[in-house]
Coordinates of N, CA and C in Angstrom, one line a residue:
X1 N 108.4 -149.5 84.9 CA 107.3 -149.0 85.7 C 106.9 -150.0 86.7
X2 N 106.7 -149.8 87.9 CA 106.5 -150.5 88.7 C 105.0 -151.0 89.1
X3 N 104.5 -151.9 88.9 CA 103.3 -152.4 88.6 C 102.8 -153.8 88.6
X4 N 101.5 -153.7 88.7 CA 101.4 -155.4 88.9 C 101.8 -156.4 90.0
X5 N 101.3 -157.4 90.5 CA 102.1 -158.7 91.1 C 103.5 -159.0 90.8
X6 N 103.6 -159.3 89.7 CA 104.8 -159.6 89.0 C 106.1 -158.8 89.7
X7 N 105.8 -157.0 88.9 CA 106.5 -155.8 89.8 C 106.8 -156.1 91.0
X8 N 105.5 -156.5 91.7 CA 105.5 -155.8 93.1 C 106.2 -156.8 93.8
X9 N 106.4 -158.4 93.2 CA 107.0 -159.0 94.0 C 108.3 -159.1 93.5
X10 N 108.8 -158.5 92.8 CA 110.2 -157.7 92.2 C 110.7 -156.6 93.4
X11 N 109.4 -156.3 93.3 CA 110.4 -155.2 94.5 C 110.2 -155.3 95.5
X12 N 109.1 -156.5 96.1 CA 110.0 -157.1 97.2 C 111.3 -157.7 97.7
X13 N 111.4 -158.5 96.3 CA 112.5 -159.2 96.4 C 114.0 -158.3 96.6
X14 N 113.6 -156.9 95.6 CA 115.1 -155.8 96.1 C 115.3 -155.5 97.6
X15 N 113.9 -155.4 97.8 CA 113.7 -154.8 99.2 C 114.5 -155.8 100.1
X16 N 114.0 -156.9 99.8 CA 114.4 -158.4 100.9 C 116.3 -158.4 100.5
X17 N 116.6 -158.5 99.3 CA 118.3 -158.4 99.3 C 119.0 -157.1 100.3
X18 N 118.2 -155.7 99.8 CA 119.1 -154.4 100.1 C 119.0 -154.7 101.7
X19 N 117.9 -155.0 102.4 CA 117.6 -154.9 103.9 C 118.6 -155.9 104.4
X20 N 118.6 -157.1 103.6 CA 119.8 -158.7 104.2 C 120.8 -157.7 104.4
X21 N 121.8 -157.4 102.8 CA 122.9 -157.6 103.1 C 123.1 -156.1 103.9
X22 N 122.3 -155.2 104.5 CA 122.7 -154.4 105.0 C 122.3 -154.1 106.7
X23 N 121.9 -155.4 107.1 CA 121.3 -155.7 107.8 C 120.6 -155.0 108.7
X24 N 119.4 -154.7 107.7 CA 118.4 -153.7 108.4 C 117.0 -154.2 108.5
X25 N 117.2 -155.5 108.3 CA 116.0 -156.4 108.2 C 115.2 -156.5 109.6
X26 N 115.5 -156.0 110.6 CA 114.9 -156.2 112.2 C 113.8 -155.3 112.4
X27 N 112.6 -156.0 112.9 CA 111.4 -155.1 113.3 C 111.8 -153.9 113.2
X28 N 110.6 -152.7 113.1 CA 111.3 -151.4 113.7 C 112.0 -150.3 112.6
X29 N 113.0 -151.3 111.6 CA 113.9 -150.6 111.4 C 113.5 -149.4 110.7
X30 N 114.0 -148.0 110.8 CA 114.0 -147.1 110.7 C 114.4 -147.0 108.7
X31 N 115.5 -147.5 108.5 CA 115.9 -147.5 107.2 C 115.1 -148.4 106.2
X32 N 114.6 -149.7 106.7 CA 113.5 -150.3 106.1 C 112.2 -149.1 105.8
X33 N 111.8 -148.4 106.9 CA 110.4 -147.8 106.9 C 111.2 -147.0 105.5
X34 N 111.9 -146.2 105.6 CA 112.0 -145.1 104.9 C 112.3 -146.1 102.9
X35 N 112.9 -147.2 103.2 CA 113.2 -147.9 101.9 C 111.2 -148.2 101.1
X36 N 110.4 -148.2 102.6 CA 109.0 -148.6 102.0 C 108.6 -147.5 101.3
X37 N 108.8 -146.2 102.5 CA 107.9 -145.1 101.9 C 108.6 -144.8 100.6
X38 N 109.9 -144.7 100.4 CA 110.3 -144.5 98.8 C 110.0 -145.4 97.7
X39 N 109.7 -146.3 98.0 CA 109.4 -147.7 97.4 C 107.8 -147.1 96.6
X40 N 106.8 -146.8 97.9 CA 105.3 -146.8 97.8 C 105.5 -145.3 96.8
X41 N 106.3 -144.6 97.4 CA 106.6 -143.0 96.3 C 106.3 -143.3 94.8
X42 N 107.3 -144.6 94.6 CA 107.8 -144.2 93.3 C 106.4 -145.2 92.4
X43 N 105.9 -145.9 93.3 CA 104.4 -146.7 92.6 C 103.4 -145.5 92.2
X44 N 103.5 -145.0 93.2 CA 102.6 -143.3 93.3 C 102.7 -143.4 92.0
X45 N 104.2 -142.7 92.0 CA 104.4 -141.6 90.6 C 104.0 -142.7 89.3
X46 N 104.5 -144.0 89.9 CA 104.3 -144.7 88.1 C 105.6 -144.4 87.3
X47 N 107.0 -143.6 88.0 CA 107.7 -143.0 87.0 C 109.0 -143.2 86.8
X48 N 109.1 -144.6 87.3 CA 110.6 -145.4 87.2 C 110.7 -146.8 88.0
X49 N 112.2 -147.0 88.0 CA 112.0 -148.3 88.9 C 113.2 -148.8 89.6
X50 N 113.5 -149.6 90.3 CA 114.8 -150.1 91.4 C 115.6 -150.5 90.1
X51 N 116.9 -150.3 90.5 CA 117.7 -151.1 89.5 C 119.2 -151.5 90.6
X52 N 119.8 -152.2 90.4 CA 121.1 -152.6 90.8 C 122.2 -151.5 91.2
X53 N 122.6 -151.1 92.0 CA 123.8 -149.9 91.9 C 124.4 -150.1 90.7
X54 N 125.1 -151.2 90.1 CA 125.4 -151.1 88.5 C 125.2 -151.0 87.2
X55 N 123.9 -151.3 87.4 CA 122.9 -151.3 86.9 C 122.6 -149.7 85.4
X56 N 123.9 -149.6 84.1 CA 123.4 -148.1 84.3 C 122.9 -148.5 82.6
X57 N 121.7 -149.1 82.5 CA 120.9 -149.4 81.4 C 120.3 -147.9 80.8
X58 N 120.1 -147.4 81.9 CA 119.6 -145.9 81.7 C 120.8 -144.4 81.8
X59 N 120.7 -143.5 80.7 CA 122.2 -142.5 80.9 C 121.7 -141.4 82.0
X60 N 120.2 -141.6 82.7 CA 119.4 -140.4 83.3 C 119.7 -141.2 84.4
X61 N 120.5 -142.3 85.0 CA 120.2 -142.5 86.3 C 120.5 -141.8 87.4
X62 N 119.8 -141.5 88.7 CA 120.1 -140.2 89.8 C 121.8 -140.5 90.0
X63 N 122.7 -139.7 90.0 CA 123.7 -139.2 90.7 C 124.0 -140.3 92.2
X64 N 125.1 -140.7 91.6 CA 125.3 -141.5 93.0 C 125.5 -140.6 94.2
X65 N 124.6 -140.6 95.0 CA 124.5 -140.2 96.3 C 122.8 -139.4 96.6
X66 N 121.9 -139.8 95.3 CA 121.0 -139.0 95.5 C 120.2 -139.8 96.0
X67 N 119.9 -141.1 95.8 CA 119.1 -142.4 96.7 C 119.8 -142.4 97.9
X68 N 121.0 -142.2 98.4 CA 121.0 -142.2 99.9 C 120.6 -140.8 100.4
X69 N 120.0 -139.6 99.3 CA 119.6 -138.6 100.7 C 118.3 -139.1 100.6
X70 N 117.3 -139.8 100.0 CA 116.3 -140.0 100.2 C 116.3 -141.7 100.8
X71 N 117.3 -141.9 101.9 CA 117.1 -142.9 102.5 C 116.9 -144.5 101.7
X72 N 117.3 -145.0 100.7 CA 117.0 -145.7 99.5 C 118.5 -145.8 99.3
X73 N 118.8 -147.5 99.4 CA 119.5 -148.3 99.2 C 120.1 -148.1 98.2
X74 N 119.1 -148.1 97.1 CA 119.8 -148.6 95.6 C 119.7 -147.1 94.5
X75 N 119.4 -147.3 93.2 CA 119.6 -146.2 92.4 C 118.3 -146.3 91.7
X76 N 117.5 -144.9 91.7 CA 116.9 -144.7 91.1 C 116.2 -144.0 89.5
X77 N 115.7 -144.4 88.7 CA 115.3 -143.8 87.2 C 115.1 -143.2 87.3
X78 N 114.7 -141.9 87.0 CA 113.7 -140.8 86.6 C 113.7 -141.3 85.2
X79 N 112.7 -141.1 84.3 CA 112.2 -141.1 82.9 C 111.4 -139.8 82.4
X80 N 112.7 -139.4 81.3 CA 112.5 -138.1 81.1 C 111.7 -138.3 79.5
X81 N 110.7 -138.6 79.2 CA 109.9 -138.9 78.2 C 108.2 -138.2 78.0
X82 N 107.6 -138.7 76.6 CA 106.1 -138.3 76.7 C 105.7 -139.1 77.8
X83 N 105.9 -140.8 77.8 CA 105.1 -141.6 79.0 C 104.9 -141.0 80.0
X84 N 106.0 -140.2 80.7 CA 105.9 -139.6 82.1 C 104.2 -138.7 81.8
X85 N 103.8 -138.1 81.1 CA 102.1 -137.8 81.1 C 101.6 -138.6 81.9
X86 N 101.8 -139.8 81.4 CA 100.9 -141.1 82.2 C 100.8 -141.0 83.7
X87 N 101.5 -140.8 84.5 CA 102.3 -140.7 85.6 C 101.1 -140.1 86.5
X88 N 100.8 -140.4 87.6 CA 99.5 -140.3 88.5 C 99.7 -139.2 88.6
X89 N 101.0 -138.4 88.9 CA 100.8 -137.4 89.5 C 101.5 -136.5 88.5
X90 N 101.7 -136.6 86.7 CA 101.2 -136.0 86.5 C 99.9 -135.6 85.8
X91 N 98.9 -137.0 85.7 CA 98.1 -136.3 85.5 C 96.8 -135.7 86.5
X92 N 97.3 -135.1 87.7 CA 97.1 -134.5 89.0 C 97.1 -133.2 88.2
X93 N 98.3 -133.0 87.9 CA 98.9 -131.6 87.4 C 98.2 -131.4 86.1
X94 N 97.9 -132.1 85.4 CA 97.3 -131.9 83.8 C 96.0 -131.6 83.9
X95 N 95.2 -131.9 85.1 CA 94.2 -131.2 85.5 C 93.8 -130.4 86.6
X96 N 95.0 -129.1 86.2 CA 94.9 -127.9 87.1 C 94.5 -126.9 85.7
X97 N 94.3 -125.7 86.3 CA 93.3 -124.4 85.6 C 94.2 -124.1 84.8
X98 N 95.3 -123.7 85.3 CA 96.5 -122.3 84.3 C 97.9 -123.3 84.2
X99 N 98.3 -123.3 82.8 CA 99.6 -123.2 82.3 C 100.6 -121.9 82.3
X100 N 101.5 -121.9 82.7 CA 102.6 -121.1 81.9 C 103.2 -121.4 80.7
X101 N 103.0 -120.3 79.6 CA 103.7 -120.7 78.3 C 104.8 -119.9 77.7
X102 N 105.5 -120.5 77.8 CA 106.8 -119.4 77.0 C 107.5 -119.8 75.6
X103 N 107.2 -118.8 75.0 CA 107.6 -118.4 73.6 C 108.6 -117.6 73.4
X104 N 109.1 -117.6 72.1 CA 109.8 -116.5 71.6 C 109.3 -115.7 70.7
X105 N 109.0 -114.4 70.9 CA 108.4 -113.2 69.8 C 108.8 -113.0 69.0
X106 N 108.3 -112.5 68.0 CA 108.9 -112.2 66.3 C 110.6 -111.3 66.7
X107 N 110.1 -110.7 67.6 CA 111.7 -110.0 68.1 C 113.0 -110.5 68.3
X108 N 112.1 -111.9 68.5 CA 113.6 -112.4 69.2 C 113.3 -112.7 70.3
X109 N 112.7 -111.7 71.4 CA 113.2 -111.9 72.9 C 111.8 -112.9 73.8
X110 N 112.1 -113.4 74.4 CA 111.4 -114.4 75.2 C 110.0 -113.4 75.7
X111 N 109.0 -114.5 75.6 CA 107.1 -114.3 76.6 C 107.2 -115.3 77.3
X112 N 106.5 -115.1 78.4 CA 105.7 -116.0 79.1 C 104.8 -115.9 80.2
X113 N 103.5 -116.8 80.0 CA 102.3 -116.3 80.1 C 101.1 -117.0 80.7
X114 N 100.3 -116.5 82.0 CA 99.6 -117.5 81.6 C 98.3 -118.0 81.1
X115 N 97.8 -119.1 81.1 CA 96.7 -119.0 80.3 C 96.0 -120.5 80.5
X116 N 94.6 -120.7 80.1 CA 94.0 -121.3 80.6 C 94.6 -123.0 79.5
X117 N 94.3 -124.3 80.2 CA 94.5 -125.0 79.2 C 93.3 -126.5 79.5
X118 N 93.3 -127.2 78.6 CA 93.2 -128.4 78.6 C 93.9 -129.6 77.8
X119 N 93.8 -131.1 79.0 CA 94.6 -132.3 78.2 C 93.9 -133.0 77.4
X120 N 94.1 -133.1 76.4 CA 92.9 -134.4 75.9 C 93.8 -136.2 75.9
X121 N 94.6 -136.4 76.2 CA 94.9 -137.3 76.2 C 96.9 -137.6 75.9
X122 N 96.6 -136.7 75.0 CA 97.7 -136.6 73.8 C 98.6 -135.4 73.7
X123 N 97.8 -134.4 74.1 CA 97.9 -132.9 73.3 C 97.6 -131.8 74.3
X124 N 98.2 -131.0 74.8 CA 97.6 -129.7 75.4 C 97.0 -128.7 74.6
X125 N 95.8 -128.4 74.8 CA 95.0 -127.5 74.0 C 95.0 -125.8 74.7
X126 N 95.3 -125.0 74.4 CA 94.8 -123.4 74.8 C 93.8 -122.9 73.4
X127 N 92.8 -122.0 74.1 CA 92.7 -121.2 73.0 C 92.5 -119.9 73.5
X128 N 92.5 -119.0 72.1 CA 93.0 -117.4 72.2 C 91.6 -117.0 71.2
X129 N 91.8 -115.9 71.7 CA 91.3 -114.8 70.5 C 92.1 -114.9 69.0
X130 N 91.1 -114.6 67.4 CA 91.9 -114.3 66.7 C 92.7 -113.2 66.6
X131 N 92.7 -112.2 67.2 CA 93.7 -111.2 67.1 C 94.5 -111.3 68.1
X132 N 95.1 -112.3 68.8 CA 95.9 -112.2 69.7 C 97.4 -112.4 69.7
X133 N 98.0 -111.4 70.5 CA 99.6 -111.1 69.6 C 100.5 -111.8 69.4
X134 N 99.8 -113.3 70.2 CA 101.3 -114.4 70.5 C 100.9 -114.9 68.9
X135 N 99.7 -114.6 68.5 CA 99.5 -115.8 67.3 C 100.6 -115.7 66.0
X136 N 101.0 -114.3 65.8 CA 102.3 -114.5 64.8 C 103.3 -114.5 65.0
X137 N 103.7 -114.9 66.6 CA 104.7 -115.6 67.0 C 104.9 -116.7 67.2
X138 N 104.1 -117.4 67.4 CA 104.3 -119.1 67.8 C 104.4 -119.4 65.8
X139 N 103.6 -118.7 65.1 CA 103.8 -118.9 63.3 C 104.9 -119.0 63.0
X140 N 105.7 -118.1 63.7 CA 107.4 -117.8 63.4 C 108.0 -118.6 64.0
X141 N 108.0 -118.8 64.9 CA 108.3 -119.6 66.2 C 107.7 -120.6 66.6
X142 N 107.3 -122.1 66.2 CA 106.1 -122.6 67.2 C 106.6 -123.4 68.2
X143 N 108.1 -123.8 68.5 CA 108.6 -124.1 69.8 C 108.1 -123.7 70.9
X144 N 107.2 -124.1 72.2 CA 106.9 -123.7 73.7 C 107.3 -124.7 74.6
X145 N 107.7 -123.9 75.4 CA 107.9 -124.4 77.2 C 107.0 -124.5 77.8
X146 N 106.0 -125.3 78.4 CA 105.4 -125.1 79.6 C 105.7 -125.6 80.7
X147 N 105.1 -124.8 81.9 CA 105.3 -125.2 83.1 C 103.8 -125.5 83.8
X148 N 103.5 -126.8 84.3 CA 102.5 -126.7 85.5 C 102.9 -126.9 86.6
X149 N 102.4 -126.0 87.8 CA 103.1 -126.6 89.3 C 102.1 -126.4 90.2
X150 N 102.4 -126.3 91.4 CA 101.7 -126.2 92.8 C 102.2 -125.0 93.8
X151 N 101.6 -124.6 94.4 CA 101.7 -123.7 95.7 C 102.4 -124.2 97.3
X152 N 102.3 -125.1 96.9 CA 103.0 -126.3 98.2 C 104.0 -126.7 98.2
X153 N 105.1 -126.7 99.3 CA 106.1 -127.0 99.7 C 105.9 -128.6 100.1
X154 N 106.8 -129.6 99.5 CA 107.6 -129.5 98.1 C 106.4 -129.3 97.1
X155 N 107.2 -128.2 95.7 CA 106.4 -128.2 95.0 C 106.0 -129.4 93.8
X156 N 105.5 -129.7 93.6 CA 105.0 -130.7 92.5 C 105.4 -129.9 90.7
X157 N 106.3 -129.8 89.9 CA 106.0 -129.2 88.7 C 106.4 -130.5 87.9
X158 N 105.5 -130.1 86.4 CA 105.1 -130.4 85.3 C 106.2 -130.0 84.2
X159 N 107.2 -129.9 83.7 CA 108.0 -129.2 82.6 C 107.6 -129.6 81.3
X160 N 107.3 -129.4 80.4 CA 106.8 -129.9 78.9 C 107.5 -129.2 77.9
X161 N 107.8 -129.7 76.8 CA 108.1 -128.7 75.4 C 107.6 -129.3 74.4
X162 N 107.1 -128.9 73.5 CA 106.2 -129.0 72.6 C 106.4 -127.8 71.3
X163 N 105.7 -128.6 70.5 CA 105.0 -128.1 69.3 C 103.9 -127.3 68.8
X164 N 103.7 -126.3 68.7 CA 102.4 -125.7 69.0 C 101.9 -125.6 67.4
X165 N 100.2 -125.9 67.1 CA 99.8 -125.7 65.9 C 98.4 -125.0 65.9
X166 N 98.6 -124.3 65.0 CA 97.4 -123.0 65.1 C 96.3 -123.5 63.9
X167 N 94.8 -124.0 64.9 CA 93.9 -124.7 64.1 C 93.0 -123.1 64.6
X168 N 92.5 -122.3 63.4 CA 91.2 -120.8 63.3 C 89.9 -121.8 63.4
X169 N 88.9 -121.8 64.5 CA 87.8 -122.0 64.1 C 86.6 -121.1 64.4
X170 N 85.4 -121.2 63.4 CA 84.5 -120.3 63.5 C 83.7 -120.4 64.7
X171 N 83.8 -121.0 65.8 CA 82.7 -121.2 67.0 C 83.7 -121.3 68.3
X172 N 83.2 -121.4 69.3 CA 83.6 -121.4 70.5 C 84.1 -122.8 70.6
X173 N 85.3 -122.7 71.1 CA 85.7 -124.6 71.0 C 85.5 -125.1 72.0
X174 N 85.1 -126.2 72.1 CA 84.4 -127.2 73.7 C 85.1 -127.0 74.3
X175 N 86.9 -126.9 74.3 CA 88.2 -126.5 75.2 C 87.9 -125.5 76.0
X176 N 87.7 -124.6 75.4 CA 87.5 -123.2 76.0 C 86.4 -123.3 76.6
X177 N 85.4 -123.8 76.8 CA 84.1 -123.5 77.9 C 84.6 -124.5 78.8
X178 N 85.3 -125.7 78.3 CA 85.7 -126.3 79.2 C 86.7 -126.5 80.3
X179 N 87.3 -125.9 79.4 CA 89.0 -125.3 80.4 C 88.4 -124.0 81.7
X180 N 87.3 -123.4 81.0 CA 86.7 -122.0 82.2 C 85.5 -123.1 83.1
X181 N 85.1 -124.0 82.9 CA 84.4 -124.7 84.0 C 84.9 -125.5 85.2
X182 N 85.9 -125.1 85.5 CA 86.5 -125.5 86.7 C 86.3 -124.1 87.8
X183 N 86.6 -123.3 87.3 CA 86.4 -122.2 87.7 C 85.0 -121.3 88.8
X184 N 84.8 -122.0 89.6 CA 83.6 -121.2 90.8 C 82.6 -120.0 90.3
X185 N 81.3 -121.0 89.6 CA 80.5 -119.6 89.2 C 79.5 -120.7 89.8
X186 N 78.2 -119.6 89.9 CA 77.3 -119.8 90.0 C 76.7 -120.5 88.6
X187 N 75.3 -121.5 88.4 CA 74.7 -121.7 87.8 C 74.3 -120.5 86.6
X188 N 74.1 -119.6 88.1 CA 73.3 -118.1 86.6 C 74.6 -117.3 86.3
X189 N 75.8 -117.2 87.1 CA 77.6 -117.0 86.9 C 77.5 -117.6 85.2
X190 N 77.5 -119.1 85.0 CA 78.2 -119.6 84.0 C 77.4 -118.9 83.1
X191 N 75.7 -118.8 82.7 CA 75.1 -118.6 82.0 C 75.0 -117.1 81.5
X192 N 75.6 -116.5 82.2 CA 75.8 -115.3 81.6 C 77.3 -115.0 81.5
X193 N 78.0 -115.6 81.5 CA 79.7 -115.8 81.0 C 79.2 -116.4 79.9
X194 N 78.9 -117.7 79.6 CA 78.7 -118.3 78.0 C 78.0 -116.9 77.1
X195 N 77.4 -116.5 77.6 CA 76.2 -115.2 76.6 C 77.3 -114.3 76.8
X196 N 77.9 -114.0 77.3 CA 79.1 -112.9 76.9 C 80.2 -113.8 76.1
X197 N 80.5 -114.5 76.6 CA 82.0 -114.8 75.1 C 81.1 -115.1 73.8
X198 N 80.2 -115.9 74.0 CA 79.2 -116.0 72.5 C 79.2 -114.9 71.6
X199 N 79.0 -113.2 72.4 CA 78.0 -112.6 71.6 C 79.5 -112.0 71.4
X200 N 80.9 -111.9 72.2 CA 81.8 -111.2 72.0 C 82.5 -111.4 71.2
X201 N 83.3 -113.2 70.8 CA 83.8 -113.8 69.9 C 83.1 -114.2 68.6
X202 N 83.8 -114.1 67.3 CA 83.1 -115.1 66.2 C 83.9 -115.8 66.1
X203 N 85.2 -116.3 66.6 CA 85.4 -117.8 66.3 C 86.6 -117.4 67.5
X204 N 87.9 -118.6 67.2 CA 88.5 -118.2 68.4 C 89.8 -119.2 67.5
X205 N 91.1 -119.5 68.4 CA 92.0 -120.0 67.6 C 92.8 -121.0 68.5
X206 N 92.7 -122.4 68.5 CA 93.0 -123.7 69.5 C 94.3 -123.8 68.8
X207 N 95.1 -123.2 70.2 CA 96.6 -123.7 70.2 C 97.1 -125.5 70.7
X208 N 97.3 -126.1 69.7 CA 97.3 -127.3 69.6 C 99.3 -127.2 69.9
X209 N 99.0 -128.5 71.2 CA 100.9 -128.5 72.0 C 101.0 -130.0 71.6
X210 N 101.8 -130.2 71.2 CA 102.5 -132.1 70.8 C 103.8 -131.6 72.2
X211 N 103.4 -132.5 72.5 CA 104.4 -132.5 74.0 C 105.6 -133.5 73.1
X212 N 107.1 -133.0 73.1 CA 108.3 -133.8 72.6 C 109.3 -133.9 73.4
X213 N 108.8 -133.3 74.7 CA 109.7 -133.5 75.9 C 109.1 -133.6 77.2
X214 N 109.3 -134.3 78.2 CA 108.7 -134.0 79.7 C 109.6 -134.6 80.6
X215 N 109.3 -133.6 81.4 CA 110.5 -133.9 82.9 C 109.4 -133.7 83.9
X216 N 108.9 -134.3 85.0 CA 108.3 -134.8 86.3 C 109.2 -134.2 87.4
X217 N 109.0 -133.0 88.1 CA 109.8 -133.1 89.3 C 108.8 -133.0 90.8
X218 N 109.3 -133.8 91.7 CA 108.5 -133.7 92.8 C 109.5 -133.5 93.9
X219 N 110.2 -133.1 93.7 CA 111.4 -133.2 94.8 C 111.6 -134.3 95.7
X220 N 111.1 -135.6 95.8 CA 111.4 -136.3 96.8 C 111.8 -137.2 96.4
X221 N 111.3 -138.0 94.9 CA 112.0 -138.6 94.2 C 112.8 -138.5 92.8
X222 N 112.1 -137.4 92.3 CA 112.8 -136.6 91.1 C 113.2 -135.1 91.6
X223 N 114.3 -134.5 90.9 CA 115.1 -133.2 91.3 C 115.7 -132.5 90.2
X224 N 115.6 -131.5 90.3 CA 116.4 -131.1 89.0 C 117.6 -131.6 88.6
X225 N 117.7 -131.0 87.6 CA 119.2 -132.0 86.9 C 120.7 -130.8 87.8
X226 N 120.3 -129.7 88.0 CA 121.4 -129.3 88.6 C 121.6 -129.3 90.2
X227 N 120.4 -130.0 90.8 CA 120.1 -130.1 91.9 C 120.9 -131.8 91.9
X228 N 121.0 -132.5 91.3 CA 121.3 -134.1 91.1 C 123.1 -133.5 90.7
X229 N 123.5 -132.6 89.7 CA 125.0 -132.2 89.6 C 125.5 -132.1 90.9
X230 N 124.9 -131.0 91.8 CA 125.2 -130.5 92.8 C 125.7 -131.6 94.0
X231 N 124.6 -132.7 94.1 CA 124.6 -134.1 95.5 C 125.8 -134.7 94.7
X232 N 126.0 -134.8 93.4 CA 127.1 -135.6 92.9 C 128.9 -135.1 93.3
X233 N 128.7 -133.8 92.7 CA 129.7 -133.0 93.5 C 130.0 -133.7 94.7
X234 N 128.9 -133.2 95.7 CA 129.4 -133.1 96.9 C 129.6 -134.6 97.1
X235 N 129.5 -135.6 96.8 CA 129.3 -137.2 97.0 C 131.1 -137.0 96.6
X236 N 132.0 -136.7 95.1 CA 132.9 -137.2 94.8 C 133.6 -136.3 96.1
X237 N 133.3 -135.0 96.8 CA 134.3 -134.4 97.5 C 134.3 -135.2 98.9
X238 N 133.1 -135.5 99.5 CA 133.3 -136.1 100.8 C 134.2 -137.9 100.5
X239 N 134.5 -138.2 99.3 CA 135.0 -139.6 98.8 C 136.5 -139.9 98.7
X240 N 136.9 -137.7 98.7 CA 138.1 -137.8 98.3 C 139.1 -137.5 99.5

């Protein structure tokens, strides 16, 4: 992760080799600016780091030819792990309103849904009604996918997979008033939303997520993995 003094004068120092020997070191330079803005990207995200073109410590490293579409010298990580949570931007995304969740139903055949959530640090929380129909599905099933993303080109998404565990409690859980307070009400809005789920619910059921996978995509520095096949392709065909 790219961080600190220490870091930062690490990745000057890549900066200062890739710009020498490719001699783009001159005021101005065009390929310099764009080596910064990728550079300052990837501090952003918090979600990898420069390494040597040979460098292949990691089996996820981008596809040779995907750092030259994004103007960038050398080769970059993506880190496909829990840490990536940590990650500025995603936890940008960990505090937006709605998840997508997708399950598999007692049937067999795939849901997916959305629904309100919150992060506590660790864990993605949803809660449901007791009677609600995913609940003897995820029992059967408790593997989920989620997705968080954005509306904006490029879009920013979130991928997660997890574990889901079904904790019944008798009262309204702090999650759930909390996860609906983002949400544009009025002062007297909220107060008579709380006095309606109070008098409606007697307890509720907090879908508890153990995140055991995460992938970060932002398209500028991370891409999907068939989007990174695809630049690779085309890299061995223009080589041959």
């Amino acid at each position: 992760m790219i961080s600190g003094d220490e870091d930062q004068r690490a990745a000057d120092g890549h900066k200062a080799q890739a710009v020498g020997e490719q001699g783009l070191d001159r005021p101005g330079s065009i390929e310099v600016a764009r080596y910064d803005r990728v550079r300052e990207r990837a501090v952003l995200l918090g979600c990898g780091q420069f390494t040597e073109p040979g460098d292949d410590s990691d089996n996820r490293l981008f596809p040779e030819g995907v750092p030259q579409a994004f103007g960038h010298p050398r080769r970059y990580i993506p880190r496909r792990d829990a840490g990536a949570l940590d990650y500025p931007l995603s936890r940008q995304l960990l505090a937006r309103d709605l998840l997508r969740m997708a399950y598999v139903a007692k049937d067999g055949t795939p849901r997916n849904i959305p629904i309100g959530f919150t992060w506590n640090g660790s864990q993605i929380v949803v809660c449901t009604t007791k009677n609600a129909p995913k609940l003897p599905s995820l029992r059967h099933h408790p593997e989920v996918a989620l997705t968080i993303d954005t509306e904006v080109h490029p879009p920013k998404v979130l991928l997660i997979r997890g574990r889901a565990e079904l904790d019944v409690v008798d009262v309204i859980p702090e999650e759930y008033l909390q996860m609906n307070g983002s949400y544009e009400m009025t002062p007297e809005q909220r107060v008579e939303w709380e006095a309606e789920v109070r008098s409606l619910y007697d307890g509720m059921v907090r879908i508890v997520i153990t995140p055991t996978w995460v992938k970060l995509i932002d398209f500028e520095t991370t891409l999907p993995t068939a989007v990174e096949e695809l630049i690779r392709q085309r890299a061995e065909r223009q080589r041959a």
